[in-house]
Every structure is written in C-alpha cells, then in structure tokens.
Coordinates of C-alpha atoms in Angstrom, one line a residue:
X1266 CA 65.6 100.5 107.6
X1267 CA 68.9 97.9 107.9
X1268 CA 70.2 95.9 109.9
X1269 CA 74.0 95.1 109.8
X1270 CA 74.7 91.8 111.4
X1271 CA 78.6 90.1 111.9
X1272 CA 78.2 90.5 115.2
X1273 CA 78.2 87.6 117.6
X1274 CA 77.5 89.3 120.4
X1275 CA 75.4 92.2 121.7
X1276 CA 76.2 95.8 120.2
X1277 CA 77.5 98.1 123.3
X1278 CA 78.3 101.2 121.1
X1279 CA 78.8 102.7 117.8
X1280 CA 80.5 105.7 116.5
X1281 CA 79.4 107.9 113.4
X1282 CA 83.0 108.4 111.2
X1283 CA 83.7 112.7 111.6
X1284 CA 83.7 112.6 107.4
X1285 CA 82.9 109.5 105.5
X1286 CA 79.4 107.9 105.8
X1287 CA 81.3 105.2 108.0
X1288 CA 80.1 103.9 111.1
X1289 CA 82.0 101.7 113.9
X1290 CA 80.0 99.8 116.6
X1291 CA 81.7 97.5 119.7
X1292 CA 80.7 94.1 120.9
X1293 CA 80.4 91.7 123.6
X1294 CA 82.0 89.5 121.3
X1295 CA 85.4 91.2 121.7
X1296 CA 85.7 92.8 118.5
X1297 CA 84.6 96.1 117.0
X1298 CA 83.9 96.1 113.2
X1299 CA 83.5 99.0 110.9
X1300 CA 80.8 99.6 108.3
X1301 CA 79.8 101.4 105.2
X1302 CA 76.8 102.8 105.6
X1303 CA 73.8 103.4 104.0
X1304 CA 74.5 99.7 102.4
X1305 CA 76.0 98.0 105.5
X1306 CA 79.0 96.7 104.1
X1307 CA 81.3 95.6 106.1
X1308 CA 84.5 97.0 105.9
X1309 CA 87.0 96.3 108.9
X1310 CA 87.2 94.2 112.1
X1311 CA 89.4 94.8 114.6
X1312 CA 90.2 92.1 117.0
X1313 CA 92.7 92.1 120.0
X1314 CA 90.8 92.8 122.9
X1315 CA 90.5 90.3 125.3
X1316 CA 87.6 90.7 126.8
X1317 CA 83.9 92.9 125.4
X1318 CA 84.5 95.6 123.8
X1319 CA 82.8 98.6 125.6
X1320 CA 83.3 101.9 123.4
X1321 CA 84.5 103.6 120.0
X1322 CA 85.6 106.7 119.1
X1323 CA 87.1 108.0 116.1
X1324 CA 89.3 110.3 115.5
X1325 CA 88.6 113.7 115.0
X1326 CA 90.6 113.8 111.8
X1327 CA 89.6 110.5 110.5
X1328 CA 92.6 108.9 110.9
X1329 CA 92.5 106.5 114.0
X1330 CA 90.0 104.9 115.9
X1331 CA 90.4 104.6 119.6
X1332 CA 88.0 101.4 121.8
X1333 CA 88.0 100.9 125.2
X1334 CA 87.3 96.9 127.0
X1335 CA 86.6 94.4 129.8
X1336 CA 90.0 94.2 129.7
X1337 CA 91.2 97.0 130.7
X1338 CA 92.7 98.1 127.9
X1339 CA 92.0 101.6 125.4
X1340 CA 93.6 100.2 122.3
X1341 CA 94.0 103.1 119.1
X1342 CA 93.5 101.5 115.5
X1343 CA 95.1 102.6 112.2
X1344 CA 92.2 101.4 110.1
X1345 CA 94.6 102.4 107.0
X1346 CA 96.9 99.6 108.4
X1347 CA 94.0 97.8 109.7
X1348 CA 95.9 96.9 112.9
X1349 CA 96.5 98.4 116.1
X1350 CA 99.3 100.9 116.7
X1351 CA 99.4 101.3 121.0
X1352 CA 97.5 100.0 123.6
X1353 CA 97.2 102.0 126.9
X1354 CA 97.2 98.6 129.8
X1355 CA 97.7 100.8 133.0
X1356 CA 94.1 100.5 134.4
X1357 CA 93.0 97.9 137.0
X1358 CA 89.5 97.5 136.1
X1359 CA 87.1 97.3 133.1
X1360 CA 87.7 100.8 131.0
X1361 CA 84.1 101.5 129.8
X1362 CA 84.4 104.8 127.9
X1363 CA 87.0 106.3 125.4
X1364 CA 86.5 109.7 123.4
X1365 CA 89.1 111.5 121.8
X1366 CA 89.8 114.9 122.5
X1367 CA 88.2 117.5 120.1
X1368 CA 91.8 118.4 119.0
X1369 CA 92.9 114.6 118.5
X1370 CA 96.0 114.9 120.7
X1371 CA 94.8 112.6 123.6
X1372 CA 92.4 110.3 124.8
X1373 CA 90.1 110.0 127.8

C-alpha cells in the first residue's frame, strides 16, 4: 500500500495512463499532477486552472491529457511540453467531467 501526497487539497479524480504505469489525479487545490506508479514519483504538475480541478482524462494514444474545472474551463495538456496547448472557455458554469473519445478526436 502507498500513499502519494503533493496534494494540497482534496483528490476529486484520477486517471490510469492507456500504456505506461502512469497515473494522473485532480485537486481542489487547482492543479492536477501526474505520477509514476508503483513508486509514487512525482512526475508532472499542471497548473492553470483557476478554480478545483474536477476530472482527468488521458488520451487514448498517450499523448495528451485533457481536465475539466470550477472554472469552467476543459484545458488539453501536452505533458511532452509539459504545458497546455488549448483551452475550451465557452461554458457558463463549473465543467465537472471530461473523457476523451475512444478514437481521440474529441472531447466530451
């Protein structure tokens, strides 16, 4: 048993990586951080969101990972660039889910 802590905030979701023993989880604490796992390593943190962090997804080809917010945001991450690459601001409300498509090509 491990437990990863960076968080400073509660955990609202995680997301198991489609390929590599990687897994993503989202905060309260407006950031979503990504982590090697068995050893719990950290190895990313994305921050950008404005507000708690509500979901993660990755991408079904490993190379993106897409989180939705409190802020009404869904923002897709490059984590080989380790920034984000488009934010999607057209929602009036909190966004509290985000999954990509099975094929990649769009989110909902």
């Amino acid at each position: 048993r491990k437990t990863f802590k960076a968080h400073i905030a509660p955990v609202s979701a995680l997301s198991l990586h489609p390929k590599k023993p990687i897994v993503a989880t989202a905060s309260d604490d407006h950031t979503w951080k990504m982590w090697s796992i068995p050893n719990g390593e950290l190895i990313l943190t994305g921050e950008g969101h404005k507000s708690w962090v509500s979901c993660v997804d990755f991408h079904p080809k490993a190379a993106n990972l897409a989180t939705s917010s409190g802020d009404g945001t869904v923002k897709i991450w490059d984590f080989m660039k380790s920034k984000c690459v488009a934010t999607l601001a057209d929602h009036a409300q909190a966004v509290w889910g985000v999954a990509f498509h099975d094929s990649g090509d769009f989110v909902a």
